[in-house]
Coordinates of C-alpha atoms in Angstrom, one line a residue:
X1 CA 0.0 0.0 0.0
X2 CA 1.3 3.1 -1.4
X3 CA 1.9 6.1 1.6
X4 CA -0.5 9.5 1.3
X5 CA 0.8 12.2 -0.9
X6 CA 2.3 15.4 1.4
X7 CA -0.7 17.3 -0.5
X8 CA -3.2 15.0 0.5
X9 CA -5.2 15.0 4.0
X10 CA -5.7 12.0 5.5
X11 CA -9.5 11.2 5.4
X12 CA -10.1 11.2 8.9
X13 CA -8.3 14.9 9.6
X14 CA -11.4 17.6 9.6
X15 CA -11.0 21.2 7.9
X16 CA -10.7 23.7 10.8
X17 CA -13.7 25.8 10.9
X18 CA -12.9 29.6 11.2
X19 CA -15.1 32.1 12.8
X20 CA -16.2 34.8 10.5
X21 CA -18.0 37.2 12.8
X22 CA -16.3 40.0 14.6
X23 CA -14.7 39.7 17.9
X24 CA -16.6 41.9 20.7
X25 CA -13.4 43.9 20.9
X26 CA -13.9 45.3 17.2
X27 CA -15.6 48.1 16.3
X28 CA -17.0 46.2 13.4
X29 CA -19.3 44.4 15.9
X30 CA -23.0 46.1 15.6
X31 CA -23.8 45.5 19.7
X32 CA -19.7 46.8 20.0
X33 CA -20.8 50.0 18.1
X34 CA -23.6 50.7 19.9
X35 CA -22.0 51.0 23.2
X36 CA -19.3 52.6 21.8
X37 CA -21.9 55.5 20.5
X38 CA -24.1 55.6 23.7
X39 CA -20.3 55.7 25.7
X40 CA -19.4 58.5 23.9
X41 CA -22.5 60.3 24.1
X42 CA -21.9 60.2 28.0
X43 CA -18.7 61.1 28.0
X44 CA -18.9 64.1 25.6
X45 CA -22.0 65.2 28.0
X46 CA -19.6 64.9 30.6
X47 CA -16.8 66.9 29.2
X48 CA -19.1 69.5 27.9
X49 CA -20.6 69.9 32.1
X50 CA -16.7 70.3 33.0
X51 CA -15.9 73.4 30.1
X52 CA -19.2 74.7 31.1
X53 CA -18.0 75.1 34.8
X54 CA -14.7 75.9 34.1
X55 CA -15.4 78.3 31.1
X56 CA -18.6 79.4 32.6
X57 CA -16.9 83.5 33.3
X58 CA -16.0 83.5 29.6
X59 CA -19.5 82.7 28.1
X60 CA -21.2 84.9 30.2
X61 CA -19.5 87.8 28.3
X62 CA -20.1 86.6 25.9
X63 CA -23.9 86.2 26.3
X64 CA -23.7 89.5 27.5
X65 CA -22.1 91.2 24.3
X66 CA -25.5 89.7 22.2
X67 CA -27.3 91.5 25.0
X68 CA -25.5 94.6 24.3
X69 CA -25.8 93.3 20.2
X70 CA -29.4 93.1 20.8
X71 CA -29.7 96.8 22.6
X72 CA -27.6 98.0 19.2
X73 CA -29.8 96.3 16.8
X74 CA -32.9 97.6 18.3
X75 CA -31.7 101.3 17.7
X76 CA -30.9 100.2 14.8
X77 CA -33.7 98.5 13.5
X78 CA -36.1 101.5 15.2
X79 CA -33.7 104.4 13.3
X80 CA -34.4 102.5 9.6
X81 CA -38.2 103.3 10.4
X82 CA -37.4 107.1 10.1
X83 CA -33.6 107.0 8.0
X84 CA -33.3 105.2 4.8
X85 CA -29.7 104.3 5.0
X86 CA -27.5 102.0 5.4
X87 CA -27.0 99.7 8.5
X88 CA -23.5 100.9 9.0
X89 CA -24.4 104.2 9.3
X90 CA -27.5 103.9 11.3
X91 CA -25.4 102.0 13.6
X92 CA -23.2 104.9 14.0
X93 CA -26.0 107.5 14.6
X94 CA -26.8 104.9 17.7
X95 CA -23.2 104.4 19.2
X96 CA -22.9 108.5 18.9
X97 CA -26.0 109.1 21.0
X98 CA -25.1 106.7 23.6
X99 CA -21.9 108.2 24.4
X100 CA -23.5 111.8 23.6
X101 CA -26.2 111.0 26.5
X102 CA -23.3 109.3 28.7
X103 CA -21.0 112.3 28.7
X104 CA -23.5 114.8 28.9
X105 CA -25.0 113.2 31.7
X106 CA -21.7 113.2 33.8
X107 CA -21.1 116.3 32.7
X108 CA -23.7 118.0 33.8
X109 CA -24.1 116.0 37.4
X110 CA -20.4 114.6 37.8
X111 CA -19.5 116.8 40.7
X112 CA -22.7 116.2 42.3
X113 CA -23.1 112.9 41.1
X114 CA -19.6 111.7 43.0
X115 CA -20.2 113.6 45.9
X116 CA -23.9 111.9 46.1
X117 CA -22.2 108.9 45.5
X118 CA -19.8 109.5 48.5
X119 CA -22.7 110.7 50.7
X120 CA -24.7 107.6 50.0
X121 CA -22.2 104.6 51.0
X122 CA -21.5 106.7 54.5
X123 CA -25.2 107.2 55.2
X124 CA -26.2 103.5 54.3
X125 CA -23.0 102.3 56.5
X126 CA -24.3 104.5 59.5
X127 CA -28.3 103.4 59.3
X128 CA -27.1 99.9 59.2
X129 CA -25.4 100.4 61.9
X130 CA -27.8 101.9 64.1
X131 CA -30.3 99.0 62.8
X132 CA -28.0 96.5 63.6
X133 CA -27.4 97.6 67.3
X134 CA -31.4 98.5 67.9
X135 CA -31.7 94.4 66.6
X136 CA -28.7 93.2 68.8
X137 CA -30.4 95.6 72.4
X138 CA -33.6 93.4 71.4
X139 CA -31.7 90.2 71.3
X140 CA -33.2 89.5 68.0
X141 CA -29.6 89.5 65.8
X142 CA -26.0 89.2 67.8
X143 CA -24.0 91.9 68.4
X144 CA -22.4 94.0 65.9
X145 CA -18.5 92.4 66.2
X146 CA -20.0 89.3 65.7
X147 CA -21.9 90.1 62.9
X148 CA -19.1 92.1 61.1
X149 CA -17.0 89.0 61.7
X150 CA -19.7 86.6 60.0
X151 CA -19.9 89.4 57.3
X152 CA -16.3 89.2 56.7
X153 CA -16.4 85.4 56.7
X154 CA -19.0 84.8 54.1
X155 CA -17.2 87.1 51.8
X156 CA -13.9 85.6 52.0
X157 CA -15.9 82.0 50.8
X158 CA -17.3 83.0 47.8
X159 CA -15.9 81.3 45.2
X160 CA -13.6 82.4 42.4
X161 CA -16.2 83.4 39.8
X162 CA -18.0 85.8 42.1
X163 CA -14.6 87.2 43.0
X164 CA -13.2 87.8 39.5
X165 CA -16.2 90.8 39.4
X166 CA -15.6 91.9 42.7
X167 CA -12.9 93.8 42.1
X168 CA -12.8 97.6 40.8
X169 CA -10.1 96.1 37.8
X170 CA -12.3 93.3 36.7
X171 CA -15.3 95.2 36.4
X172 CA -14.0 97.7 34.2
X173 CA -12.3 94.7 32.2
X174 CA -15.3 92.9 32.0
X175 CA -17.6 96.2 30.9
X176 CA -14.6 96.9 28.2
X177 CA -15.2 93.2 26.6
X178 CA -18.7 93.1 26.5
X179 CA -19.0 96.5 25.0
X180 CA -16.6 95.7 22.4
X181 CA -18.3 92.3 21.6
X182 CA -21.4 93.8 21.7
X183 CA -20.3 96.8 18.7
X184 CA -19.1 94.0 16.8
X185 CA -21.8 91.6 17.1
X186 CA -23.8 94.3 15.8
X187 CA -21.7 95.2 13.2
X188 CA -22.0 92.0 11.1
X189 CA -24.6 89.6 12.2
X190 CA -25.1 87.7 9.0
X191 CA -21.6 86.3 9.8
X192 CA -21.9 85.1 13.1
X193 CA -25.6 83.9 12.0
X194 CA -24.0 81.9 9.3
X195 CA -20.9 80.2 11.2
X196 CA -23.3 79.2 13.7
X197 CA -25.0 77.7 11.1
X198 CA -22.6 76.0 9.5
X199 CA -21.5 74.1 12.7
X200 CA -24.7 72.8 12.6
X201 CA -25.8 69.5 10.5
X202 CA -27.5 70.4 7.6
X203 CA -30.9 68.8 7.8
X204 CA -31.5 71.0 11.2
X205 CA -30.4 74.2 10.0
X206 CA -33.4 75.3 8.8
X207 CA -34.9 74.6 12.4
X208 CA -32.0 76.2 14.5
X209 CA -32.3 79.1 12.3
X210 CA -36.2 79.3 12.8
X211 CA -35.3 79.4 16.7
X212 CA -32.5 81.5 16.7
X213 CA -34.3 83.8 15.0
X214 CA -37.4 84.3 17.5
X215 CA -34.7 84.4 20.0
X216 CA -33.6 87.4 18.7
X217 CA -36.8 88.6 18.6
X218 CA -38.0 88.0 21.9
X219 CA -34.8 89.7 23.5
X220 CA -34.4 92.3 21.8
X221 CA -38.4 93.0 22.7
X222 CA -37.7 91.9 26.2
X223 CA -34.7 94.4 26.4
X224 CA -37.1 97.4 24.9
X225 CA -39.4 97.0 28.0
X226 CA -36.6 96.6 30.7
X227 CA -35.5 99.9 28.7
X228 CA -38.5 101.6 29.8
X229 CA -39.3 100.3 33.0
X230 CA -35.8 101.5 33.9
X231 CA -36.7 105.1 32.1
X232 CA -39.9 105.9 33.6
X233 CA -38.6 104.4 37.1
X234 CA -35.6 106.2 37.4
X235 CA -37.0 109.5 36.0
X236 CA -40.4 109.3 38.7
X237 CA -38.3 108.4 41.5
X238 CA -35.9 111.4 41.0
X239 CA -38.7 113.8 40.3
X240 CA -40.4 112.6 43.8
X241 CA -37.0 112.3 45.6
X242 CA -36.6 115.6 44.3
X243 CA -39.8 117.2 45.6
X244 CA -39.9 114.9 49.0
X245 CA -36.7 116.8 50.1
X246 CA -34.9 113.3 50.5
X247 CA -31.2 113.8 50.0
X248 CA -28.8 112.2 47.2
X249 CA -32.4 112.0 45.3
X250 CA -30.2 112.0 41.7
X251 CA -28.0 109.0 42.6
X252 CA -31.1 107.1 43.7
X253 CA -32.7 107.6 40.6
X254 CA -30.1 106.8 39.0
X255 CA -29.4 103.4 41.1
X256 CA -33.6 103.0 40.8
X257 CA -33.1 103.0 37.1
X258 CA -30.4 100.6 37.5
X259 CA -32.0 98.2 39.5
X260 CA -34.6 98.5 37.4
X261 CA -32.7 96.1 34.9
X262 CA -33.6 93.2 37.5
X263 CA -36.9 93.2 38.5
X264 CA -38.0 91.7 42.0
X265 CA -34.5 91.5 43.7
X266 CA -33.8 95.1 42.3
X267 CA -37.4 96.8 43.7
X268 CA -35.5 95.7 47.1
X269 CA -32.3 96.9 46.8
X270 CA -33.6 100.1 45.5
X271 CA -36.4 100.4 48.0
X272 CA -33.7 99.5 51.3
X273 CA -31.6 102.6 50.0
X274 CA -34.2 105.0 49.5
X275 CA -35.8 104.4 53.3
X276 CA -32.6 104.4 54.7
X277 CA -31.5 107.6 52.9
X278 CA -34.5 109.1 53.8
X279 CA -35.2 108.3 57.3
X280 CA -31.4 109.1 57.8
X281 CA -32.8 113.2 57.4
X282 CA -35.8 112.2 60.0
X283 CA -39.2 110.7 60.0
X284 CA -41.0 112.9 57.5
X285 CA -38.6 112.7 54.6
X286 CA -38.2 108.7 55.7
X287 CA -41.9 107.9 55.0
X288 CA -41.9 110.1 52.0
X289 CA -39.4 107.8 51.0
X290 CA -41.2 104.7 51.4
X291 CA -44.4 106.3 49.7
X292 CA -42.1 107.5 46.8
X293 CA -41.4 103.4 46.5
X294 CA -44.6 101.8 46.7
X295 CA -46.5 104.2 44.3
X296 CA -43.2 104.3 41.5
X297 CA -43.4 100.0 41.8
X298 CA -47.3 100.1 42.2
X299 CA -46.6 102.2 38.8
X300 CA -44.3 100.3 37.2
X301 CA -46.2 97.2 37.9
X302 CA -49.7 98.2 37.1
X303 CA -48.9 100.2 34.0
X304 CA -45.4 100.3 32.6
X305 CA -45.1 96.4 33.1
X306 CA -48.6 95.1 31.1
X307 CA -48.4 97.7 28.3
X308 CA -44.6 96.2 27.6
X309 CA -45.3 92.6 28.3
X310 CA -48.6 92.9 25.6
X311 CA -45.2 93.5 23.0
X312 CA -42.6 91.6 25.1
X313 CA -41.7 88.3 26.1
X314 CA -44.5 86.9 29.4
X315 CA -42.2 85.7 32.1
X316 CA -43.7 84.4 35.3
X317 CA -42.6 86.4 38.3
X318 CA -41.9 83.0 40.1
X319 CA -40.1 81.6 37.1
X320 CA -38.0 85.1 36.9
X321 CA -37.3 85.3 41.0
X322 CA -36.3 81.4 40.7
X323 CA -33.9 82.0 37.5
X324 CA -32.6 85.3 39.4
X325 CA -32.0 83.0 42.4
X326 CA -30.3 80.3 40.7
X327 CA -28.1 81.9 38.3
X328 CA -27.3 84.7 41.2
X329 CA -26.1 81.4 43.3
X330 CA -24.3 79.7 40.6
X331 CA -22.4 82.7 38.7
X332 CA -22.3 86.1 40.6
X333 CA -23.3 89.5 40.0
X334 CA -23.1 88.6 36.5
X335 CA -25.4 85.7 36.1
X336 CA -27.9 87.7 38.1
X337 CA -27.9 90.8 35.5
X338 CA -28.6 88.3 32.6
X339 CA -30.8 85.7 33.9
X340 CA -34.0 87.2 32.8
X341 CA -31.8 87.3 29.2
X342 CA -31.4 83.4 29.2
X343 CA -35.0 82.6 30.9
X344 CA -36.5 84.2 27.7
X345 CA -34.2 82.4 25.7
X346 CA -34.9 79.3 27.2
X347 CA -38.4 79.7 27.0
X348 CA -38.1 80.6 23.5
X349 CA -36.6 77.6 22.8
X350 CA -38.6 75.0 24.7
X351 CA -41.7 76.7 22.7
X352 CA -40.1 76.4 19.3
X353 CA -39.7 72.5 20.7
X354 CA -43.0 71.8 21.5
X355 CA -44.4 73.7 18.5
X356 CA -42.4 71.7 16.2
X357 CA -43.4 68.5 18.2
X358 CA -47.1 68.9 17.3
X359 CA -46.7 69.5 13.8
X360 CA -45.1 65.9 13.8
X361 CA -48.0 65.0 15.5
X362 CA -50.3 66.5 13.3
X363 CA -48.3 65.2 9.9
X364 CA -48.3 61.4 11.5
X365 CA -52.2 61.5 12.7

């Protein structure tokens, strides 16, 4: 009997049978690229948390340069009504009058504006003093040391966000950036409008820019009525200051028109300095004071407040105390100035959501 060929198998040797499917630990692997996307969806949620806490100082100037955009664009958009020309120019005409109205204003009451000024923080130091020692002789608040000492405390844990604003040099740094993003957000926004559009996928452009769109809207008709509310509240309060006798009554207009910005907390900062001002001068000019508070808020809320919101954005009061409250907590001084700003936006947006949910609705039914 002959011996098997080398290129022969013997009969009873088997083929080996190879595994054609992909390991788990290849990408190629359906159930492997499904983890893999829901993974990463996680993750980049998680990394986009982090840049959002680290990085939150940064966007919040820049949130607050499309405020300032949106102030510009409404001057704008309200000269073209009356001025055929060009953007560029009717921009111009509104940057002009700003800084005509800003220097002629300190112009006109710098030297008593800065002595006001001066006036004010001494007089608000020495009524909170006396009401902090008529507490502590009632045993309803320690004594003052303590208190100061607790003061001092609390300050010294804030965190590093609400610290960057608290000083006199990152104010002015802060101001100088948003103003300057503002001018040239307003300058060009077809080009920011289309690179925000472009890093967006292409079957939802037509959608973001639907939404973006009625967010500008919405703020820039939000920002006309905190415009005047702060006009008509800083202006009253002055007048009746004025008249009342109640010193420093220019700087608490002009704080009142301030405040005026943020409604709720700002009624009650503006309100504390004008009965302390006034009942530092004696009784009368005191509860002149607090009259001159209720009727310009009972004003400003009964009749300044529902003819704007008829062409303004509708925001809750709890919603816009909460938001005020939240962001005030989370990112300073800052966040508390623009957190009516991003409730509108928010709301804008969760709108434009639901709106486009039930016209799928409607198109499947």
């Amino acid at each position: 009997m002959s011996p098997v060929a080398s290129n022969e198998r013997p009969s009873d040797e088997k083929r080996p049978t190879l595994v054609v499917e992909a390991s788990p630990n290849e990408m190629r692997d359906p159930a492997m690229r499904a983890e893999f996307a829901r993974a990463s969806v996680w993750f980049g949620l998680a990394i986009a948390i982090a840049l959002v806490v680290v990085l939150i100082q940064p966007i919040l100037i820049i949130l607050a340069g499309l405020v300032v955009a949106a102030l510009l664009d409404g001057g704008v958009r309200l000269l073209g009504r009356v001025l055929p020309i060009g953007r560029g120019w009717r921009l111009l005409i509104v940057v002009l009058a700003v800084i005509a109205f800003l220097l002629g204003t300190f112009y006109l009451t710098g030297v008593q504006l800065v002595e006001q000024v001066t006036q004010l923080r001494a007089t608000v130091q020495g009524q909170s003093q006396k009401v902090v020692e008529w507490l502590s002789s009632k045993g309803v608040m320690p004594g003052a040391a303590d208190l100061n000492g607790a003061f001092h405390q609390a300050l010294d844990s804030v965190g590093k966000i609400t610290s960057y604003v608290g000083t006199a040099l990152g104010v002015l740094t802060t101001l100088v950036f948003i103003l300057v993003l503002g001018l040239f957000f307003a300058m060009e926004p077809r080009i920011y409008e289309r690179g925000l559009q472009w890093m967006v996928p292409r079957d939802s452009r037509e959608e973001f820019t639907v939404t973006t769109q009625r967010m500008a809207t919405t703020l820039r008709r939000l920002l006309a009525g905190r415009l005047t509310g702060m006009a008509a509240e800083g202006v009253l309060t002055w007048i009746a200051l004025e008249v009342g006798g109640v010193p420093m009554a220019l700087v608490l207009g002009i704080i009142a028109a301030i405040m005026a910005f943020i409604p709720n907390i700002g009624a009650f900062i503006t309100g504390a300095l004008m009965i302390a001002v006034g009942f530092s001068a004696g009784a009368h000019t005191g509860f002149w004071a607090l009259a001159t508070w209720a009727v310009v808020q009972s004003f400003d809320g009964y009749v300044v407040v529902p003819i704007v919101a008829r062409r303004t954005v509708d925001l809750p009061p709890a919603l816009t105390l909460s938001m005020q409250i939240l962001a005030s907590a989370l990112f300073g001084i800052l966040g508390l100035a623009l957190a009516d700003p991003m409730t509108a936006m928010i709301k804008v947006a969760l709108e434009r959501r639901s709106e486009r949910q039930g016209e799928k609705d409607g198109e499947t039914a």
